[in-house]
Every structure is written in C-alpha cells, then in structure tokens.
PDB file of C-alpha atoms in Angstrom:
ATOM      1  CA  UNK A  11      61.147 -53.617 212.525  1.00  0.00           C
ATOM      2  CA  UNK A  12      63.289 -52.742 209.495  1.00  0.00           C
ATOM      3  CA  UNK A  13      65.977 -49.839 210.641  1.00  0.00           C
ATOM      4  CA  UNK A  14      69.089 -47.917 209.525  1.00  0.00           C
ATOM      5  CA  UNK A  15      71.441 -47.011 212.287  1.00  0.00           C
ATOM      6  CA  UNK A  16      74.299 -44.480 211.312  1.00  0.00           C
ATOM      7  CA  UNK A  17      76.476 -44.307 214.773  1.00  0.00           C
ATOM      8  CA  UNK A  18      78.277 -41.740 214.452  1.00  0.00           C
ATOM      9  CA  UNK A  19      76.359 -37.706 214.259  1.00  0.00           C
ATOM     10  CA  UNK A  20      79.485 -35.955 213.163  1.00  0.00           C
ATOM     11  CA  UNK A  21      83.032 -37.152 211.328  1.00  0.00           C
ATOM     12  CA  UNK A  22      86.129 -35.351 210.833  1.00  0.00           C
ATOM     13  CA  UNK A  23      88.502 -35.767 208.433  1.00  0.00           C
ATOM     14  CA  UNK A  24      91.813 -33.529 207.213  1.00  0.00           C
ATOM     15  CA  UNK A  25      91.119 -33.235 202.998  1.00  0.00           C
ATOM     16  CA  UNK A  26      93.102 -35.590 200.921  1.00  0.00           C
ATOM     17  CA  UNK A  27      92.449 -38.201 204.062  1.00  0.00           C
ATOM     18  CA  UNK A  28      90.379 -41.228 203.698  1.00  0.00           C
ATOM     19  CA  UNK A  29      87.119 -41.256 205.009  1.00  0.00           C
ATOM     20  CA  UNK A  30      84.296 -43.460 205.849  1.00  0.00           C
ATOM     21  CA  UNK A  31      80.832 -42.940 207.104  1.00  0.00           C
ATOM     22  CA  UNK A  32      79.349 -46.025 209.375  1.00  0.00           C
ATOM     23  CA  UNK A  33      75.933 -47.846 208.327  1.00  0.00           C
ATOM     24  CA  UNK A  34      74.493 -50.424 209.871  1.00  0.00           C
ATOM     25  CA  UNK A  35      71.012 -52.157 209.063  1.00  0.00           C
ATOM     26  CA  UNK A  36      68.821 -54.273 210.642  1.00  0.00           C
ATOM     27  CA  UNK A  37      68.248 -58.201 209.305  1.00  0.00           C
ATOM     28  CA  UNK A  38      65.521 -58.228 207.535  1.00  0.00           C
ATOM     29  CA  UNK A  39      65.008 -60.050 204.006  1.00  0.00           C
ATOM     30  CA  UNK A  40      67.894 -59.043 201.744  1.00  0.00           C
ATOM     31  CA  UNK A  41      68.037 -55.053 202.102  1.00  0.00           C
ATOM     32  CA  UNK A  42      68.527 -52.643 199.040  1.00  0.00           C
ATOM     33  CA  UNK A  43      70.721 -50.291 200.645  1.00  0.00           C
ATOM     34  CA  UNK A  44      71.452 -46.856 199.692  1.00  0.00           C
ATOM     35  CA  UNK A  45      73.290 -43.697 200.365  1.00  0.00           C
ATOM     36  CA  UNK A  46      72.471 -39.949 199.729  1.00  0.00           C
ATOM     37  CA  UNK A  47      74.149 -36.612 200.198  1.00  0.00           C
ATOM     38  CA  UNK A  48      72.541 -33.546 201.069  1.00  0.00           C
ATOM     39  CA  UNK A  49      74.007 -30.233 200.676  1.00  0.00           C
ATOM     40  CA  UNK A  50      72.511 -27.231 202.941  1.00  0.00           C
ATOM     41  CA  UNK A  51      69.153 -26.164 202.041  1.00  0.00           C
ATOM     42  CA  UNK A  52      69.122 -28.793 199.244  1.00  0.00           C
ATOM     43  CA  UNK A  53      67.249 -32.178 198.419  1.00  0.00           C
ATOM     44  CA  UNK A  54      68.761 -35.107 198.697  1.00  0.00           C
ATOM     45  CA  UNK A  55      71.332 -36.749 195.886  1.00  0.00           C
ATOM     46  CA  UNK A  56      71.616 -40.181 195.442  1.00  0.00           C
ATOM     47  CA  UNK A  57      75.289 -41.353 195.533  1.00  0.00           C
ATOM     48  CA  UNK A  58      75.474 -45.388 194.663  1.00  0.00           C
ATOM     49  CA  UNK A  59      73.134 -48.244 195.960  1.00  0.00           C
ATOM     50  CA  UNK A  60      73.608 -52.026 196.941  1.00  0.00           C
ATOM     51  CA  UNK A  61      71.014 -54.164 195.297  1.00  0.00           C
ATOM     52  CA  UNK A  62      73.135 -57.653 194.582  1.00  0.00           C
ATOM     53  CA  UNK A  63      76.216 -59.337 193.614  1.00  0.00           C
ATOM     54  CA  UNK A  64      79.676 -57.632 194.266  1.00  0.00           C
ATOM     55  CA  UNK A  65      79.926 -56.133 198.112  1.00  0.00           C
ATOM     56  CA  UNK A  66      82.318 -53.147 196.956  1.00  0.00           C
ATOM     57  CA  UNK A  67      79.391 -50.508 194.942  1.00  0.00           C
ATOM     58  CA  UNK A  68      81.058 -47.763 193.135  1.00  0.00           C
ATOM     59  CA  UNK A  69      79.093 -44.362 193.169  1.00  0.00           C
ATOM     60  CA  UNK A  70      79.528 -40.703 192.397  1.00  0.00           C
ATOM     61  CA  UNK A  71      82.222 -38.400 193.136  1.00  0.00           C
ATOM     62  CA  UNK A  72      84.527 -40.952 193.867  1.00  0.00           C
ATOM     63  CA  UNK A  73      82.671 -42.908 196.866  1.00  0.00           C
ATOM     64  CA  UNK A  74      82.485 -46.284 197.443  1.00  0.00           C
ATOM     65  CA  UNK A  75      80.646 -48.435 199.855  1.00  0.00           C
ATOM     66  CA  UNK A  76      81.325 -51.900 201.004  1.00  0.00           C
ATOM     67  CA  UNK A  77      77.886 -54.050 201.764  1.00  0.00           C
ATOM     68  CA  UNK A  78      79.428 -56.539 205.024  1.00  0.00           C
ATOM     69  CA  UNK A  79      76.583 -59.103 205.150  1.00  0.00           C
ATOM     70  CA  UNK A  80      77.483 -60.943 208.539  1.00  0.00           C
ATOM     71  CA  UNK A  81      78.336 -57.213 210.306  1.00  0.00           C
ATOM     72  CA  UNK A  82      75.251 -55.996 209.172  1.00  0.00           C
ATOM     73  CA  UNK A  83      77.191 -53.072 207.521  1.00  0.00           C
ATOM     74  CA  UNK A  84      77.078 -50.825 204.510  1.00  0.00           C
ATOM     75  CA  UNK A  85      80.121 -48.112 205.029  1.00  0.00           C
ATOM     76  CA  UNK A  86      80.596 -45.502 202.983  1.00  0.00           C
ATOM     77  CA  UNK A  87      84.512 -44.856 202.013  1.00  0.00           C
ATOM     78  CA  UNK A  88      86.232 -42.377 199.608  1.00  0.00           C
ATOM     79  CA  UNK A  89      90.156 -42.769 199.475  1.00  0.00           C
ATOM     80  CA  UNK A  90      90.901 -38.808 199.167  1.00  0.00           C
ATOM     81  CA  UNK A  91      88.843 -36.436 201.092  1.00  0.00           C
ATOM     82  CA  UNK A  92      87.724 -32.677 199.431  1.00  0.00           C
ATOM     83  CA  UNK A  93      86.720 -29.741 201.117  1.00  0.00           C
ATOM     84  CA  UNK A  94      83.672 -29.987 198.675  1.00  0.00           C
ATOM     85  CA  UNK A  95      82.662 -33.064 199.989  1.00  0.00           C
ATOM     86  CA  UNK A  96      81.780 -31.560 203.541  1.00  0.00           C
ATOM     87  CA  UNK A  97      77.900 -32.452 203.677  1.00  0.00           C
ATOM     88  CA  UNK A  98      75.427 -34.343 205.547  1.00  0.00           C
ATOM     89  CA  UNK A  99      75.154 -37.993 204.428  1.00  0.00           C
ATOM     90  CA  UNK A 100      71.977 -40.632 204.613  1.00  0.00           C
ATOM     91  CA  UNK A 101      72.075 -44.511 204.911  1.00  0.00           C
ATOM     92  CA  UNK A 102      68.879 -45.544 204.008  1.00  0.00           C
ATOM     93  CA  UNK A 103      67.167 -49.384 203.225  1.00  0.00           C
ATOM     94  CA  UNK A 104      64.188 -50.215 200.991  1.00  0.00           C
ATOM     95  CA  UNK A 105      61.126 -51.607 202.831  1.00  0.00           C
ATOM     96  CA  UNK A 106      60.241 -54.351 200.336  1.00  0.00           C
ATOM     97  CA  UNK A 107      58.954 -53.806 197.024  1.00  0.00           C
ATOM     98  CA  UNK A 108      60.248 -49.901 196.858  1.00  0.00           C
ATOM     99  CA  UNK A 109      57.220 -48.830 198.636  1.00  0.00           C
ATOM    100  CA  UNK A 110      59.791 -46.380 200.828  1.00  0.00           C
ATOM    101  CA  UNK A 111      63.026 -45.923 202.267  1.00  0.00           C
ATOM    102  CA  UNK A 112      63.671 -46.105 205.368  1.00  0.00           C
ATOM    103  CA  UNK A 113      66.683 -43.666 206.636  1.00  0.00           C
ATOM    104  CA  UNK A 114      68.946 -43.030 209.190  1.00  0.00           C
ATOM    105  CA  UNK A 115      69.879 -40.223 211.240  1.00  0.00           C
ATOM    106  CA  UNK A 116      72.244 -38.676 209.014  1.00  0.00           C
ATOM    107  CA  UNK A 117      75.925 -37.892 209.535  1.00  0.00           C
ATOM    108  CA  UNK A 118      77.277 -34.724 209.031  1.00  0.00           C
ATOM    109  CA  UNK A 119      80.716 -34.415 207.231  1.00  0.00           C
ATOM    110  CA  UNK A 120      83.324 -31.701 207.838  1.00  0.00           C
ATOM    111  CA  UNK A 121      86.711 -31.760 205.249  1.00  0.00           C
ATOM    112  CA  UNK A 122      89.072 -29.736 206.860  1.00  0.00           C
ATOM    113  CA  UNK A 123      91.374 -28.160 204.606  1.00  0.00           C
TER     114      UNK A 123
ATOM    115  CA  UNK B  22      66.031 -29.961 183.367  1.00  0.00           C
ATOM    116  CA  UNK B  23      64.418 -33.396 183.864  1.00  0.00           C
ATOM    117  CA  UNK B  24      64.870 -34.293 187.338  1.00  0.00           C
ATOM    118  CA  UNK B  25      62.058 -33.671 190.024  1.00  0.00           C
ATOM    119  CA  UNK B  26      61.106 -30.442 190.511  1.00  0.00           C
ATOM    120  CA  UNK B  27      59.018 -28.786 193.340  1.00  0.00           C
ATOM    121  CA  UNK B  28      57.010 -25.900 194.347  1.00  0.00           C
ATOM    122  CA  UNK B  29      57.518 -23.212 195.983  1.00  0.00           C
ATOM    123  CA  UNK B  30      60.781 -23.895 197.641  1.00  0.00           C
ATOM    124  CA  UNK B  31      59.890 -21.546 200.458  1.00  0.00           C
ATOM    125  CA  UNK B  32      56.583 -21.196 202.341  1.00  0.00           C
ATOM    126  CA  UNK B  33      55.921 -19.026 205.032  1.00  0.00           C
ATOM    127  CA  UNK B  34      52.433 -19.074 206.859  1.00  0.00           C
ATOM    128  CA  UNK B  35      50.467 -18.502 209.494  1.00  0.00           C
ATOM    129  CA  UNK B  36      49.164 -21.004 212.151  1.00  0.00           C
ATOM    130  CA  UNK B  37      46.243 -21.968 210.863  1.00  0.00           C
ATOM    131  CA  UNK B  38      46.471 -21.403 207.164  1.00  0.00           C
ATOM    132  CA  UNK B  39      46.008 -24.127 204.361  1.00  0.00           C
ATOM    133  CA  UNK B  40      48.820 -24.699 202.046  1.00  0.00           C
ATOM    134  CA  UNK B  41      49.574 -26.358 198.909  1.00  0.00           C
ATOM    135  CA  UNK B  42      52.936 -27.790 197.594  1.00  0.00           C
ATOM    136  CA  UNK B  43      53.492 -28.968 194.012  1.00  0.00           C
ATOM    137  CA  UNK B  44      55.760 -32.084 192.584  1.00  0.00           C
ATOM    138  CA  UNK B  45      56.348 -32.298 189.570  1.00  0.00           C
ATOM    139  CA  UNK B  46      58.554 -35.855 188.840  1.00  0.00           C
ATOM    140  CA  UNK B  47      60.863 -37.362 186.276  1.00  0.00           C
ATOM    141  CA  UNK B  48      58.983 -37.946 183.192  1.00  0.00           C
ATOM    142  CA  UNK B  49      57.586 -41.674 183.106  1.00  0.00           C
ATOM    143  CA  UNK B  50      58.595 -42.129 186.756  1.00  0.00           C
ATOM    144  CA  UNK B  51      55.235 -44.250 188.049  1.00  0.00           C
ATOM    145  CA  UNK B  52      56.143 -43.985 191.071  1.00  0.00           C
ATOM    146  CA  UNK B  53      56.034 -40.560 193.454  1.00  0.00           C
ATOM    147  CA  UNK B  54      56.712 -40.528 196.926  1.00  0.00           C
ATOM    148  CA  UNK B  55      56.045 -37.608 199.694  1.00  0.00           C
ATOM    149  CA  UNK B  56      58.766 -37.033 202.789  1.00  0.00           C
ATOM    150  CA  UNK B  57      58.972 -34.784 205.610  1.00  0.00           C
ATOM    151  CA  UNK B  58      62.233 -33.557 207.175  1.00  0.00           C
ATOM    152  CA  UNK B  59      62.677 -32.060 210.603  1.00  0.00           C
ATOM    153  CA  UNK B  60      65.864 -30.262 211.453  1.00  0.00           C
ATOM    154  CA  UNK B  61      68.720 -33.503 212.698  1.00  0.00           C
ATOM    155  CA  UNK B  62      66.476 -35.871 211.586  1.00  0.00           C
ATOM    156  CA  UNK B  63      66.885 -38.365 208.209  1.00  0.00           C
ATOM    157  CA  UNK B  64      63.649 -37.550 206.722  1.00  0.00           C
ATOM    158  CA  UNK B  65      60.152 -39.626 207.347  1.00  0.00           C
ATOM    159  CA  UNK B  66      57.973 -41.746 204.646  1.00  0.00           C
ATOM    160  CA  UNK B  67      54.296 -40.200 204.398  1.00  0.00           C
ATOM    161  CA  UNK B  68      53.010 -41.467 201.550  1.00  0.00           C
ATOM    162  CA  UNK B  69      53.300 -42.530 197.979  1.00  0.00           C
ATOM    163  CA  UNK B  70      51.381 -42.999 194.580  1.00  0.00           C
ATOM    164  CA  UNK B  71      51.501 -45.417 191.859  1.00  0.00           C
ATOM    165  CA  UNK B  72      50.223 -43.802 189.147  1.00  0.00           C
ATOM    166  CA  UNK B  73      47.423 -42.405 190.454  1.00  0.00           C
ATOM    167  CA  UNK B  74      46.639 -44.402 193.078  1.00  0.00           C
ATOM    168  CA  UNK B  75      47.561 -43.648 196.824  1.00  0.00           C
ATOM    169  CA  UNK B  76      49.256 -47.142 197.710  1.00  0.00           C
ATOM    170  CA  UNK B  77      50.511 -46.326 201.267  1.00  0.00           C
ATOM    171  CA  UNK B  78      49.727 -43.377 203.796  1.00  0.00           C
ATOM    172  CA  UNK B  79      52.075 -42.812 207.192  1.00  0.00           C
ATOM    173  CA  UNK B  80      50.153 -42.530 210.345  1.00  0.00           C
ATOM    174  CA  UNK B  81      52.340 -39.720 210.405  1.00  0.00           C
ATOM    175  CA  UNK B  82      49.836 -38.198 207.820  1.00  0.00           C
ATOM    176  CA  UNK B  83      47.273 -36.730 209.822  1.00  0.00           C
ATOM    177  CA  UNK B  84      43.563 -36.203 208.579  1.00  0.00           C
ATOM    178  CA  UNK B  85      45.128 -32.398 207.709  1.00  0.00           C
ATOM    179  CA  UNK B  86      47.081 -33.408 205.390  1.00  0.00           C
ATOM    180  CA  UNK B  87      45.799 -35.040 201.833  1.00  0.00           C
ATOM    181  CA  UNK B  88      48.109 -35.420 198.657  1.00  0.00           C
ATOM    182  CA  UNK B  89      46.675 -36.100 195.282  1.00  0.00           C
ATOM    183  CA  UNK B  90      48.058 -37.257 191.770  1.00  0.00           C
ATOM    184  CA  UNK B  91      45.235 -36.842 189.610  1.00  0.00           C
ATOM    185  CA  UNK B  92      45.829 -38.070 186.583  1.00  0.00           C
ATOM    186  CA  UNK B  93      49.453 -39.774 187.570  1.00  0.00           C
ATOM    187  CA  UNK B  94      51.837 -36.629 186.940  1.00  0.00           C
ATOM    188  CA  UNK B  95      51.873 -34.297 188.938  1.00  0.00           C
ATOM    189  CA  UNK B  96      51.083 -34.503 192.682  1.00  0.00           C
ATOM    190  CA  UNK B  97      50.078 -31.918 195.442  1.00  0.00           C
ATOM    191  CA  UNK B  98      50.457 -32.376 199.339  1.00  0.00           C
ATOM    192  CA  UNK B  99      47.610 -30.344 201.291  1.00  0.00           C
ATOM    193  CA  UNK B 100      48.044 -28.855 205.043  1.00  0.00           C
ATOM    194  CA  UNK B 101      44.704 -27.578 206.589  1.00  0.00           C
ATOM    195  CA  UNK B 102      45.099 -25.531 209.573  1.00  0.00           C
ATOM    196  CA  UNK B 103      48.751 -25.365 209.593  1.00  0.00           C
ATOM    197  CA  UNK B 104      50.639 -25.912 213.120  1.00  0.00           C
ATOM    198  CA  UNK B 105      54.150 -24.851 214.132  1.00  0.00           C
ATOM    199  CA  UNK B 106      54.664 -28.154 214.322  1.00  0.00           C
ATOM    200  CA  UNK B 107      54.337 -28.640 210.822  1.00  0.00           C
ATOM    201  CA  UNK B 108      57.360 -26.454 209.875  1.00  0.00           C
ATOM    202  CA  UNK B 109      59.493 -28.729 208.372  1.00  0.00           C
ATOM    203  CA  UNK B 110      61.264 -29.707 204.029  1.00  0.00           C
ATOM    204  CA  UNK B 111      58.976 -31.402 202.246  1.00  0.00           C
ATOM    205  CA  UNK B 112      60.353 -33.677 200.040  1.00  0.00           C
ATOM    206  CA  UNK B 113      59.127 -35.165 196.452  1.00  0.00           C
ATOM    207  CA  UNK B 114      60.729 -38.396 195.159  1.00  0.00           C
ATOM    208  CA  UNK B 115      60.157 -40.383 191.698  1.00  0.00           C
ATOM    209  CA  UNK B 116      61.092 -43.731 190.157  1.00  0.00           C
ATOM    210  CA  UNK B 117      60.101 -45.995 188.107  1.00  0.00           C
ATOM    211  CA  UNK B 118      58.748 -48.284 190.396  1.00  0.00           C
ATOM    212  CA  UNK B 119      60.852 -51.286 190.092  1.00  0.00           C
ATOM    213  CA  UNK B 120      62.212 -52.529 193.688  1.00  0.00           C
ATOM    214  CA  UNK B 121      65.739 -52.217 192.317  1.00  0.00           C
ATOM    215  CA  UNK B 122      65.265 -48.442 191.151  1.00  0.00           C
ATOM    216  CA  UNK B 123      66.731 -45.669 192.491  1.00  0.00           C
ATOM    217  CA  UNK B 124      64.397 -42.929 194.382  1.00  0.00           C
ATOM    218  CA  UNK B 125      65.410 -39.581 193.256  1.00  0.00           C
ATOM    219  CA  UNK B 126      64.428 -35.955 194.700  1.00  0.00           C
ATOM    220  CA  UNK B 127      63.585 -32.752 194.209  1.00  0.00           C
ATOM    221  CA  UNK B 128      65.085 -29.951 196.341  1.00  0.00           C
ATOM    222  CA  UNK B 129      62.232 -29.798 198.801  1.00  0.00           C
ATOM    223  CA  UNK B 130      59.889 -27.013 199.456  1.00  0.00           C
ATOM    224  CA  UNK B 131      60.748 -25.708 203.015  1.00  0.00           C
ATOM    225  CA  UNK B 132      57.656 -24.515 205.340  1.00  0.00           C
ATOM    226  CA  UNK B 133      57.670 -22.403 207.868  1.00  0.00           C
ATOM    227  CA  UNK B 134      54.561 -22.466 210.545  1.00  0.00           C
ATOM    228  CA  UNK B 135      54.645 -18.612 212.414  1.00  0.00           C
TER     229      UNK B 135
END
C-alpha cells in the first residue's frame, strides 16, 4: 500500500539554523510528492511539490526539498530558520491520477529564538 | 479572495444532531476533494467529485455522512446523528484535476460533537 512516513513527531531548531524535516515514501509507481504547512487552527498551505525532472524543488518562504529516489526520501530543508516558521508540516504522495493524497503524520516545528 | 473557502469555520452540536458544511472552491477547479482531521493525525481522504460526479468515497465515510456537488460548484458534506467521535476539521480541497496539479485548501470548518 502507498504510504508517507515522516519519522520524526517534533524538530528543534535555534532561528537562523538550518533545518530539515524527514520524508520518506513508499515505492510505488513514480510518486508526486508534496509538502504543506499548517499554522494553528488553519488549513493547510501548500509549500512546493516534486512531480519530475530536477531532485532539488524550490517552494515558498524559502524551503526547499530534495526528492532522493534510491532512499526513498523527499526532505524538506530551509538554510536559515525564523521564528515564523514554527508550524506543523505534512509530507504527503498522490495516489495515481490525483484522485487523493495520501499524508503523513505531520511534524511539528519549533524555531527557537 | 479566490482561494477555497468554507463554511462555518466552527460548529458546535449535540450528539445526535445533523449538520451541514459548505465548500466553496477555486473558480474552474473540477476537481473538489473532502478531508477529515483528528487532533496528531495528517488528515484522511473521504471523498472527492469531478464535476459533479462522486468519483471515490472512503470506507471511512459512513452511511451518515453524504456530500453533494450539485451542479459542480459548490459542495456540502452531511453528518446525520452526529457522534463525539465525529469531532474533528473538515477540510475542502480544489484543483484542476490534472495529476500534476496542486490540491489547495480552505481553512477547514472545525466540529465539535458535545
């Protein structure tokens, strides 16, 4: 079964650090991947995606994510942490034909000033 | 504002009560898709419409709940006989129905089951 596995429930990072939230998928067909940000209380915003071509995506707000095709991994990086970026954070894979996403667990995200 | 809205944000009801939630998405978006979101949990698929049609329903979706997109806008999501264990965000989605397209949501309405 297709699944989204994000290993980690909570990261911690000092602001102005790097950070990077794990993703990993499971093998199945070639995956869109995704990542989303939710605030508290709020719906979900879409950050960047993976579809094809270059592993390194680009996204909002200065994140990044690297698509690793033999780890089975879809990271999500920023090179300088804010305060403002402290959130939860999705992975998430299409199931074919955008019929739905499937998501992981969610990792929550605390910038420490 | 042209991104997906919803309604109400906020429901409060009884155990037992029907209720009604509203999604209204992205103009020309084909595609609408229901989630449900339970506290420390990445939220669960239950259904989605293109156009009008209902193309895919979650077992999750129990014979209490129906969802509707009459005429291929606008779509409602229907809870007879509301449980506790329904209290959960209720999330809307839209695109435009192309596999490479980008799923984007509203801001959920939140229910809470007394």
């Amino acid at each position: 079964a297709q699944s989204v596995a994000q290993p980690e429930d909570q990261v911690n990072v000092a602001e102005g650090n790097p950070l990077t939230v794990k993703c990993t998928y499971s093998v199945s067909g070639n995956p869109y991947l995704f990542w989303y940000v939710q605030y508290p209380n709020r719906g979900l915003q879409f950050l960047l995606k993976y579809i094809t071509g270059d592993n390194l995506v680009k996204g909002s707000y200065g994140f990044e994510a690297e698509f690793n095709k033999s780890q089975t991994s879809f990271h999500l990086k920023k090179p300088s942490a804010l305060v403002s970026d402290s959130a939860l954070y999705f992975c998430a894979r299409d199931a074919g034909n955008n019929r739905k996403l499937i998501w992981g667990l969610g990792t929550s995200l605390a910038v420490n000033p | 504002d042209t991104g997906v809205s919803q309604n109400p944000r906020h429901k409060i009801t009884k155990r037992g009560q029907n209720v009604t939630f509203r999604c209204d998405p992205i103009s020309e978006h084909n595609r609408l898709y229901w989630y449900r979101q339970t506290l420390g949990q990445g939220p669960e698929f239950l259904t989605y419409f293109q156009n009008e049609a209902q193309l895919e329903k979650s077992r999750l979706l129990s014979d209490r709940f129906s969802a509707e997109r009459p005429k291929g806008s606008f779509s409602t999501l229907e809870i007879q006989r509301t449980e506790q264990g329904d209290s959960a965000m209720y999330l809307c989605a839209s695109s435009t129905g192309l596999r490479t397209d980008t799923q984007y949501f509203g801001p959920g309405t939140r229910l809470t089951v007394l």
